[in-house]
PDB file of N, CA, C and O in Angstrom:
ATOM      1  N   GLY I  67      15.568 -28.334   5.163  1.00 84.00           N
ATOM      2  CA  GLY I  67      13.250 -28.371   6.311  1.00 84.00           C
ATOM      3  C   GLY I  67      12.197 -28.826   6.355  1.00 84.00           C
ATOM      4  O   GLY I  67      11.777 -29.345   6.962  1.00 84.00           O
ATOM      5  N   LYS I  68      12.345 -29.514   4.995  1.00 85.00           N
ATOM      6  CA  LYS I  68      11.304 -30.212   4.509  1.00 85.00           C
ATOM      7  C   LYS I  68      10.964 -31.519   5.137  1.00 85.00           C
ATOM      8  O   LYS I  68      10.635 -31.983   5.583  1.00 85.00           O
ATOM      9  N   LEU I  69      12.809 -32.072   5.183  1.00 86.00           N
ATOM     10  CA  LEU I  69      12.365 -33.457   5.754  1.00 86.00           C
ATOM     11  C   LEU I  69      12.768 -33.486   7.005  1.00 86.00           C
ATOM     12  O   LEU I  69      11.897 -34.232   7.523  1.00 86.00           O
ATOM     13  N   ILE I  70      13.475 -32.626   8.072  1.00 90.00           N
ATOM     14  CA  ILE I  70      12.665 -32.473   9.804  1.00 90.00           C
ATOM     15  C   ILE I  70      11.325 -32.155   9.524  1.00 90.00           C
ATOM     16  O   ILE I  70      10.786 -32.848  10.956  1.00 90.00           O
ATOM     17  N   MET I  71      10.209 -31.546   8.538  1.00 90.00           N
ATOM     18  CA  MET I  71       9.172 -31.727   9.369  1.00 90.00           C
ATOM     19  C   MET I  71       8.567 -32.090   8.407  1.00 90.00           C
ATOM     20  O   MET I  71       7.230 -32.610   8.784  1.00 90.00           O
ATOM     21  N   GLY I  72       9.015 -33.667   7.721  1.00 92.00           N
ATOM     22  CA  GLY I  72       8.068 -34.592   7.778  1.00 92.00           C
ATOM     23  C   GLY I  72       7.412 -33.994   6.493  1.00 92.00           C
ATOM     24  O   GLY I  72       6.329 -34.563   6.165  1.00 92.00           O
ATOM     25  N   ILE I  73       7.641 -33.761   5.105  1.00 90.00           N
ATOM     26  CA  ILE I  73       7.073 -32.825   4.181  1.00 90.00           C
ATOM     27  C   ILE I  73       7.920 -32.684   3.050  1.00 90.00           C
ATOM     28  O   ILE I  73       8.958 -33.345   3.040  1.00 90.00           O
ATOM     29  N   GLY I  74       7.070 -33.203   1.409  1.00 90.00           N
ATOM     30  CA  GLY I  74       7.662 -32.837   0.478  1.00 90.00           C
ATOM     31  C   GLY I  74       6.730 -32.530  -0.884  1.00 90.00           C
ATOM     32  O   GLY I  74       5.276 -32.451  -0.500  1.00 90.00           O
ATOM     33  N   VAL I  75       7.817 -31.841  -1.723  1.00 91.00           N
ATOM     34  CA  VAL I  75       6.953 -32.166  -3.043  1.00 91.00           C
ATOM     35  C   VAL I  75       6.909 -32.923  -4.037  1.00 91.00           C
ATOM     36  O   VAL I  75       7.473 -33.308  -4.567  1.00 91.00           O
ATOM     37  N   ILE I  76       5.408 -32.610  -4.706  1.00 90.00           N
ATOM     38  CA  ILE I  76       4.838 -33.519  -5.698  1.00 90.00           C
ATOM     39  C   ILE I  76       4.045 -32.983  -6.878  1.00 90.00           C
ATOM     40  O   ILE I  76       3.903 -31.272  -6.201  1.00 90.00           O
ATOM     41  N   THR I  77       4.747 -32.745  -7.833  1.00 90.00           N
ATOM     42  CA  THR I  77       3.501 -32.886  -8.935  1.00 90.00           C
ATOM     43  C   THR I  77       2.088 -32.869  -8.514  1.00 90.00           C
ATOM     44  O   THR I  77       1.843 -33.411  -7.786  1.00 90.00           O
ATOM     45  N   THR I  78       1.066 -31.899  -9.286  1.00 88.00           N
ATOM     46  CA  THR I  78      -0.036 -32.159  -8.434  1.00 88.00           C
ATOM     47  C   THR I  78      -1.027 -33.396  -9.804  1.00 88.00           C
ATOM     48  O   THR I  78      -1.492 -33.828  -9.224  1.00 88.00           O
ATOM     49  N   ASP I  79       0.083 -33.903  -9.994  1.00 89.00           N
ATOM     50  CA  ASP I  79      -0.681 -35.705 -10.573  1.00 89.00           C
ATOM     51  C   ASP I  79      -0.031 -36.763 -10.892  1.00 89.00           C
ATOM     52  O   ASP I  79      -0.279 -38.027 -10.603  1.00 89.00           O
ATOM     53  N   GLY I  80       1.098 -35.922  -9.159  1.00 87.00           N
ATOM     54  CA  GLY I  80       1.649 -37.430  -7.688  1.00 87.00           C
ATOM     55  C   GLY I  80       3.210 -37.460  -8.315  1.00 87.00           C
ATOM     56  O   GLY I  80       3.550 -38.104  -8.244  1.00 87.00           O
ATOM     57  N   THR I  81       3.721 -37.503  -9.240  1.00 83.00           N
ATOM     58  CA  THR I  81       5.177 -37.887  -9.726  1.00 83.00           C
ATOM     59  C   THR I  81       6.092 -36.853  -8.816  1.00 83.00           C
ATOM     60  O   THR I  81       6.016 -35.584  -8.571  1.00 83.00           O
ATOM     61  N   TYR I  82       7.154 -38.280  -8.109  1.00 85.00           N
ATOM     62  CA  TYR I  82       7.685 -37.403  -6.783  1.00 85.00           C
ATOM     63  C   TYR I  82       9.755 -38.095  -7.262  1.00 85.00           C
ATOM     64  O   TYR I  82       9.027 -39.827  -7.444  1.00 85.00           O
ATOM     65  N   PRO I  83      10.596 -37.929  -7.009  1.00 85.00           N
ATOM     66  CA  PRO I  83      10.428 -35.887  -7.399  1.00 85.00           C
ATOM     67  C   PRO I  83       9.949 -35.003  -8.093  1.00 85.00           C
ATOM     68  O   PRO I  83       9.798 -35.920  -8.959  1.00 85.00           O
ATOM     69  N   PRO I  84       9.954 -34.002  -7.916  1.00 87.00           N
ATOM     70  CA  PRO I  84       8.458 -33.463  -9.129  1.00 87.00           C
ATOM     71  C   PRO I  84       9.825 -32.651 -10.487  1.00 87.00           C
ATOM     72  O   PRO I  84       9.628 -32.238 -11.859  1.00 87.00           O
ATOM     73  N   GLY I  85      11.274 -32.637 -10.122  1.00 89.00           N
ATOM     74  CA  GLY I  85      13.104 -32.835 -11.164  1.00 89.00           C
ATOM     75  C   GLY I  85      12.561 -30.915 -10.828  1.00 89.00           C
ATOM     76  O   GLY I  85      12.914 -30.371  -9.569  1.00 89.00           O
ATOM     77  N   TRP I  86      13.724 -30.778 -12.106  1.00 90.00           N
ATOM     78  CA  TRP I  86      14.679 -29.447 -11.627  1.00 90.00           C
ATOM     79  C   TRP I  86      13.803 -28.362 -11.631  1.00 90.00           C
ATOM     80  O   TRP I  86      14.025 -27.690 -11.259  1.00 90.00           O
ATOM     81  N   ALA I  87      12.849 -28.578 -13.307  1.00 91.00           N
ATOM     82  CA  ALA I  87      12.113 -27.476 -13.490  1.00 91.00           C
ATOM     83  C   ALA I  87      10.999 -26.717 -12.938  1.00 91.00           C
ATOM     84  O   ALA I  87      11.505 -25.538 -12.754  1.00 91.00           O
ATOM     85  N   PRO I  88      10.156 -27.805 -11.877  1.00 90.00           N
ATOM     86  CA  PRO I  88       8.831 -27.253 -10.786  1.00 90.00           C
ATOM     87  C   PRO I  88      10.069 -26.815 -10.205  1.00 90.00           C
ATOM     88  O   PRO I  88       9.715 -25.230  -9.303  1.00 90.00           O
ATOM     89  N   ALA I  89      10.924 -27.429  -9.527  1.00 86.00           N
ATOM     90  CA  ALA I  89      11.959 -26.490  -8.390  1.00 86.00           C
ATOM     91  C   ALA I  89      12.629 -25.216  -8.051  1.00 86.00           C
ATOM     92  O   ALA I  89      11.886 -24.560  -7.963  1.00 86.00           O
ATOM     93  N   ALA I  90      13.065 -25.428 -10.048  1.00 89.00           N
ATOM     94  CA  ALA I  90      13.665 -23.935 -10.465  1.00 89.00           C
ATOM     95  C   ALA I  90      12.364 -22.932 -10.421  1.00 89.00           C
ATOM     96  O   ALA I  90      12.362 -21.793  -9.328  1.00 89.00           O
ATOM     97  N   ILE I  91      11.235 -23.378 -10.639  1.00 87.00           N
ATOM     98  CA  ILE I  91       9.848 -21.998 -11.277  1.00 87.00           C
ATOM     99  C   ILE I  91       9.494 -22.137  -9.410  1.00 87.00           C
ATOM    100  O   ILE I  91       9.396 -20.638  -9.374  1.00 87.00           O
ATOM    101  N   ARG I  92       9.757 -22.280  -8.619  1.00 83.00           N
ATOM    102  CA  ARG I  92       9.262 -23.016  -7.065  1.00 83.00           C
ATOM    103  C   ARG I  92       9.881 -21.651  -6.703  1.00 83.00           C
ATOM    104  O   ARG I  92       9.758 -20.439  -5.782  1.00 83.00           O
ATOM    105  N   TRP I  93      11.489 -21.799  -6.904  1.00 84.00           N
ATOM    106  CA  TRP I  93      12.444 -20.851  -6.130  1.00 84.00           C
ATOM    107  C   TRP I  93      12.120 -19.439  -6.973  1.00 84.00           C
ATOM    108  O   TRP I  93      12.306 -18.316  -5.909  1.00 84.00           O
ATOM    109  N   VAL I  94      12.216 -19.691  -8.241  1.00 83.00           N
ATOM    110  CA  VAL I  94      12.161 -18.275  -8.989  1.00 83.00           C
ATOM    111  C   VAL I  94      11.056 -16.959  -8.247  1.00 83.00           C
ATOM    112  O   VAL I  94      11.238 -16.237  -7.818  1.00 83.00           O
ATOM    113  N   VAL I  95       9.729 -17.849  -8.267  1.00 76.00           N
ATOM    114  CA  VAL I  95       8.971 -16.756  -7.884  1.00 76.00           C
ATOM    115  C   VAL I  95       9.228 -16.350  -6.700  1.00 76.00           C
ATOM    116  O   VAL I  95       8.561 -14.969  -6.974  1.00 76.00           O
ATOM    117  N   THR I  96      10.209 -16.761  -5.331  1.00 73.00           N
ATOM    118  CA  THR I  96       9.621 -16.014  -4.189  1.00 73.00           C
ATOM    119  C   THR I  96      11.053 -15.456  -4.838  1.00 73.00           C
ATOM    120  O   THR I  96      10.768 -14.571  -3.650  1.00 73.00           O
ATOM    121  N   ALA I  97      12.178 -15.811  -5.234  1.00 75.00           N
ATOM    122  CA  ALA I  97      13.296 -15.052  -4.976  1.00 75.00           C
ATOM    123  C   ALA I  97      14.111 -13.948  -5.903  1.00 75.00           C
ATOM    124  O   ALA I  97      13.974 -13.312  -6.148  1.00 75.00           O
ATOM    125  N   ILE I  98      12.880 -13.298  -7.341  1.00 74.00           N
ATOM    126  CA  ILE I  98      11.964 -11.774  -7.854  1.00 74.00           C
ATOM    127  C   ILE I  98      12.184 -10.753  -6.627  1.00 74.00           C
ATOM    128  O   ILE I  98      11.548 -10.889  -5.894  1.00 74.00           O
ATOM    129  N   PRO I  99      13.436 -10.398  -6.253  1.00 69.00           N
ATOM    130  CA  PRO I  99      13.389  -9.172  -5.384  1.00 69.00           C
ATOM    131  C   PRO I  99      12.068  -8.581  -5.474  1.00 69.00           C
ATOM    132  O   PRO I  99      12.085  -7.444  -4.234  1.00 69.00           O
ATOM    133  N   CYS I 100      12.065  -7.685  -6.776  1.00 69.00           N
ATOM    134  CA  CYS I 100      11.110  -6.170  -6.777  1.00 69.00           C
ATOM    135  C   CYS I 100       9.669  -7.460  -6.751  1.00 69.00           C
ATOM    136  O   CYS I 100       8.768  -6.227  -5.818  1.00 69.00           O
ATOM    137  N   ILE I 101       9.318  -8.290  -6.684  1.00 73.00           N
ATOM    138  CA  ILE I 101       7.952  -8.513  -6.229  1.00 73.00           C
ATOM    139  C   ILE I 101       8.006  -9.321  -5.256  1.00 73.00           C
ATOM    140  O   ILE I 101       6.825 -10.104  -4.349  1.00 73.00           O
ATOM    141  N   GLY I 102       9.068  -9.741  -4.838  1.00 76.00           N
ATOM    142  CA  GLY I 102       8.968 -11.368  -3.666  1.00 76.00           C
ATOM    143  C   GLY I 102       8.303 -10.623  -2.841  1.00 76.00           C
ATOM    144  O   GLY I 102       7.550 -11.891  -1.786  1.00 76.00           O
ATOM    145  N   PHE I 103       7.847  -9.968  -1.962  1.00 83.00           N
ATOM    146  CA  PHE I 103       7.274  -8.963  -0.940  1.00 83.00           C
ATOM    147  C   PHE I 103       5.665  -9.516  -1.273  1.00 83.00           C
ATOM    148  O   PHE I 103       5.318 -10.043  -0.278  1.00 83.00           O
ATOM    149  N   ILE I 104       5.638  -8.952  -2.364  1.00 84.00           N
ATOM    150  CA  ILE I 104       3.848  -9.141  -3.125  1.00 84.00           C
ATOM    151  C   ILE I 104       3.104 -10.711  -2.744  1.00 84.00           C
ATOM    152  O   ILE I 104       2.649 -10.794  -2.713  1.00 84.00           O
ATOM    153  N   VAL I 105       4.509 -11.094  -3.383  1.00 83.00           N
ATOM    154  CA  VAL I 105       4.550 -12.729  -3.493  1.00 83.00           C
ATOM    155  C   VAL I 105       4.360 -13.596  -2.521  1.00 83.00           C
ATOM    156  O   VAL I 105       3.551 -14.157  -2.080  1.00 83.00           O
ATOM    157  N   PHE I 106       5.464 -12.873  -1.419  1.00 85.00           N
ATOM    158  CA  PHE I 106       5.049 -13.779   0.009  1.00 85.00           C
ATOM    159  C   PHE I 106       3.654 -12.622   0.659  1.00 85.00           C
ATOM    160  O   PHE I 106       2.729 -13.582   1.190  1.00 85.00           O
ATOM    161  N   LEU I 107       3.212 -12.265  -0.046  1.00 89.00           N
ATOM    162  CA  LEU I 107       1.785 -11.862   0.608  1.00 89.00           C
ATOM    163  C   LEU I 107       0.297 -12.043   0.468  1.00 89.00           C
ATOM    164  O   LEU I 107      -0.175 -12.954   1.100  1.00 89.00           O
ATOM    165  N   VAL I 108       0.268 -12.049  -1.735  1.00 90.00           N
ATOM    166  CA  VAL I 108       0.191 -13.185  -1.497  1.00 90.00           C
ATOM    167  C   VAL I 108      -0.227 -14.614  -2.056  1.00 90.00           C
ATOM    168  O   VAL I 108      -1.074 -14.962  -0.911  1.00 90.00           O
ATOM    169  N   SER I 109       0.825 -15.045  -1.336  1.00 88.00           N
ATOM    170  CA  SER I 109       0.613 -16.768  -0.833  1.00 88.00           C
ATOM    171  C   SER I 109       0.604 -17.221   0.346  1.00 88.00           C
ATOM    172  O   SER I 109       0.424 -17.621   0.218  1.00 88.00           O
ATOM    173  N   LEU I 110       0.648 -16.112   1.239  1.00 92.00           N
ATOM    174  CA  LEU I 110       0.194 -16.232   2.617  1.00 92.00           C
ATOM    175  C   LEU I 110      -1.601 -16.707   2.722  1.00 92.00           C
ATOM    176  O   LEU I 110      -2.810 -17.189   3.367  1.00 92.00           O
ATOM    177  N   VAL I 111      -1.576 -15.836   1.968  1.00 94.00           N
ATOM    178  CA  VAL I 111      -3.837 -16.227   1.859  1.00 94.00           C
ATOM    179  C   VAL I 111      -4.116 -16.798   0.710  1.00 94.00           C
ATOM    180  O   VAL I 111      -4.895 -17.410   1.405  1.00 94.00           O
ATOM    181  N   PHE I 112      -3.453 -17.517  -0.377  1.00 93.00           N
ATOM    182  CA  PHE I 112      -3.336 -18.402  -0.747  1.00 93.00           C
ATOM    183  C   PHE I 112      -3.539 -19.468   0.324  1.00 93.00           C
ATOM    184  O   PHE I 112      -4.385 -20.928   0.414  1.00 93.00           O
ATOM    185  N   LEU I 113      -2.082 -19.475   0.892  1.00 91.00           N
ATOM    186  CA  LEU I 113      -2.055 -21.177   2.275  1.00 91.00           C
ATOM    187  C   LEU I 113      -3.215 -21.056   2.748  1.00 91.00           C
ATOM    188  O   LEU I 113      -3.552 -22.125   3.471  1.00 91.00           O
ATOM    189  N   PHE I 114      -3.452 -19.704   3.194  1.00 94.00           N
ATOM    190  CA  PHE I 114      -5.254 -20.089   5.044  1.00 94.00           C
ATOM    191  C   PHE I 114      -6.211 -20.233   3.760  1.00 94.00           C
ATOM    192  O   PHE I 114      -7.166 -20.408   4.616  1.00 94.00           O
ATOM    193  N   THR I 115      -6.414 -20.268   2.345  1.00 94.00           N
ATOM    194  CA  THR I 115      -7.821 -19.331   2.142  1.00 94.00           C
ATOM    195  C   THR I 115      -7.770 -20.752   0.665  1.00 94.00           C
ATOM    196  O   THR I 115      -9.028 -21.104   0.499  1.00 94.00           O
ATOM    197  N   ASP I 116      -6.702 -21.318   0.662  1.00 90.00           N
ATOM    198  CA  ASP I 116      -7.159 -22.305  -0.293  1.00 90.00           C
ATOM    199  C   ASP I 116      -7.252 -23.738  -0.165  1.00 90.00           C
ATOM    200  O   ASP I 116      -6.931 -24.008   0.831  1.00 90.00           O
ATOM    201  N   ALA I 117      -8.062 -24.540  -0.362  1.00 91.00           N
ATOM    202  CA  ALA I 117      -8.198 -26.017   0.015  1.00 91.00           C
ATOM    203  C   ALA I 117      -7.300 -27.223   0.315  1.00 91.00           C
ATOM    204  O   ALA I 117      -7.200 -27.624   0.734  1.00 91.00           O
ATOM    205  N   GLU I 118      -5.944 -26.671  -0.981  1.00 90.00           N
ATOM    206  CA  GLU I 118      -4.543 -27.510  -0.726  1.00 90.00           C
ATOM    207  C   GLU I 118      -3.586 -26.864  -0.352  1.00 90.00           C
ATOM    208  O   GLU I 118      -2.871 -27.185  -0.501  1.00 90.00           O
ATOM    209  N   HIS I 119      -4.030 -25.689   0.217  1.00 89.00           N
ATOM    210  CA  HIS I 119      -2.794 -25.006   0.645  1.00 89.00           C
ATOM    211  C   HIS I 119      -1.514 -24.766   0.130  1.00 89.00           C
ATOM    212  O   HIS I 119      -0.436 -24.238   0.283  1.00 89.00           O
ATOM    213  N   ARG I 120      -1.966 -24.544  -1.524  1.00 92.00           N
ATOM    214  CA  ARG I 120      -0.681 -23.961  -2.671  1.00 92.00           C
ATOM    215  C   ARG I 120      -0.526 -22.921  -2.806  1.00 92.00           C
ATOM    216  O   ARG I 120      -1.534 -21.855  -2.868  1.00 92.00           O
ATOM    217  N   THR I 121       0.334 -22.147  -2.164  1.00 90.00           N
ATOM    218  CA  THR I 121       1.265 -21.176  -3.200  1.00 90.00           C
ATOM    219  C   THR I 121       1.731 -20.711  -4.317  1.00 90.00           C
ATOM    220  O   THR I 121       1.591 -20.648  -4.687  1.00 90.00           O
ATOM    221  N   VAL I 122       1.883 -19.281  -4.189  1.00 89.00           N
ATOM    222  CA  VAL I 122       2.426 -18.708  -5.569  1.00 89.00           C
ATOM    223  C   VAL I 122       2.935 -20.338  -5.786  1.00 89.00           C
ATOM    224  O   VAL I 122       2.995 -19.990  -7.379  1.00 89.00           O
ATOM    225  N   GLY I 123       4.079 -19.739  -5.656  1.00 87.00           N
ATOM    226  CA  GLY I 123       5.402 -21.022  -6.215  1.00 87.00           C
ATOM    227  C   GLY I 123       4.949 -21.970  -6.383  1.00 87.00           C
ATOM    228  O   GLY I 123       4.968 -22.682  -8.071  1.00 87.00           O
ATOM    229  N   ASP I 124       3.811 -23.223  -5.906  1.00 91.00           N
ATOM    230  CA  ASP I 124       3.625 -24.152  -6.246  1.00 91.00           C
ATOM    231  C   ASP I 124       1.731 -24.063  -7.604  1.00 91.00           C
ATOM    232  O   ASP I 124       2.950 -24.753  -7.919  1.00 91.00           O
ATOM    233  N   ARG I 125       1.467 -22.964  -7.684  1.00 92.00           N
ATOM    234  CA  ARG I 125       0.437 -23.005  -8.503  1.00 92.00           C
ATOM    235  C   ARG I 125       1.311 -22.470  -9.508  1.00 92.00           C
ATOM    236  O   ARG I 125       1.671 -23.332 -10.827  1.00 92.00           O
ATOM    237  N   ALA I 126       2.607 -21.837 -10.202  1.00 90.00           N
ATOM    238  CA  ALA I 126       3.645 -21.418 -10.758  1.00 90.00           C
ATOM    239  C   ALA I 126       3.937 -22.756 -10.898  1.00 90.00           C
ATOM    240  O   ALA I 126       4.304 -23.605 -12.593  1.00 90.00           O
ATOM    241  N   ALA I 127       4.441 -24.194 -10.186  1.00 93.00           N
ATOM    242  CA  ALA I 127       4.915 -24.968 -10.552  1.00 93.00           C
ATOM    243  C   ALA I 127       3.698 -26.393 -10.950  1.00 93.00           C
ATOM    244  O   ALA I 127       4.780 -27.470 -11.243  1.00 93.00           O
ATOM    245  N   ASN I 128       3.155 -26.092 -10.798  1.00 93.00           N
ATOM    246  CA  ASN I 128       2.012 -27.571 -10.876  1.00 93.00           C
ATOM    247  C   ASN I 128       2.799 -28.077  -9.798  1.00 93.00           C
ATOM    248  O   ASN I 128       2.661 -29.065 -10.052  1.00 93.00           O
ATOM    249  N   THR I 129       3.166 -27.115  -8.668  1.00 93.00           N
ATOM    250  CA  THR I 129       3.018 -28.684  -7.192  1.00 93.00           C
ATOM    251  C   THR I 129       2.535 -28.822  -6.391  1.00 93.00           C
ATOM    252  O   THR I 129       1.550 -27.285  -5.940  1.00 93.00           O
ATOM    253  N   ARG I 130       2.172 -29.098  -5.332  1.00 91.00           N
ATOM    254  CA  ARG I 130       1.610 -29.012  -4.030  1.00 91.00           C
ATOM    255  C   ARG I 130       2.951 -30.157  -2.654  1.00 91.00           C
ATOM    256  O   ARG I 130       3.178 -31.011  -3.024  1.00 91.00           O
ATOM    257  N   VAL I 131       2.365 -29.413  -1.582  1.00 89.00           N
ATOM    258  CA  VAL I 131       2.991 -29.767  -0.657  1.00 89.00           C
ATOM    259  C   VAL I 131       2.753 -31.184   0.416  1.00 89.00           C
ATOM    260  O   VAL I 131       1.127 -30.741   0.137  1.00 89.00           O
ATOM    261  N   VAL I 132       3.014 -31.888   0.757  1.00 90.00           N
ATOM    262  CA  VAL I 132       2.297 -33.143   0.987  1.00 90.00           C
ATOM    263  C   VAL I 132       3.390 -33.648   2.605  1.00 90.00           C
ATOM    264  O   VAL I 132       4.251 -33.666   2.463  1.00 90.00           O
ATOM    265  N   LYS I 133       2.651 -34.333   3.206  1.00 90.00           N
ATOM    266  CA  LYS I 133       3.447 -34.438   4.162  1.00 90.00           C
ATOM    267  C   LYS I 133       4.002 -36.307   4.470  1.00 90.00           C
ATOM    268  O   LYS I 133       3.193 -37.616   2.827  1.00 90.00           O
ATOM    269  N   THR I 134       4.723 -36.587   4.268  1.00 87.00           N
ATOM    270  CA  THR I 134       6.102 -38.221   4.302  1.00 87.00           C
ATOM    271  C   THR I 134       6.488 -38.843   5.479  1.00 87.00           C
ATOM    272  O   THR I 134       6.014 -39.850   4.871  1.00 87.00           O
ATOM    273  N   LYS I 135       5.562 -38.633   6.807  1.00 78.00           N
ATOM    274  CA  LYS I 135       6.058 -39.768   6.983  1.00 78.00           C
ATOM    275  C   LYS I 135       4.091 -39.954   7.765  1.00 78.00           C
ATOM    276  O   LYS I 135       3.306 -39.024   8.146  1.00 78.00           O
TER     277      LYS I 135
END
């Protein structure tokens, strides 16, 4: 999906690709069923209010999404 949309994930210090650990953290934060919906709602708030549009998963993994095209 990211390739089609022309976006990618980097670490906040600019490392690309961010590696397995940040990718796993971003996935686990949203995949935990008992808190998944709450994380989704909080991520939506961050997405539209944060200057860098970083979600909960991005904050936990210290990453951000950037345009690649």
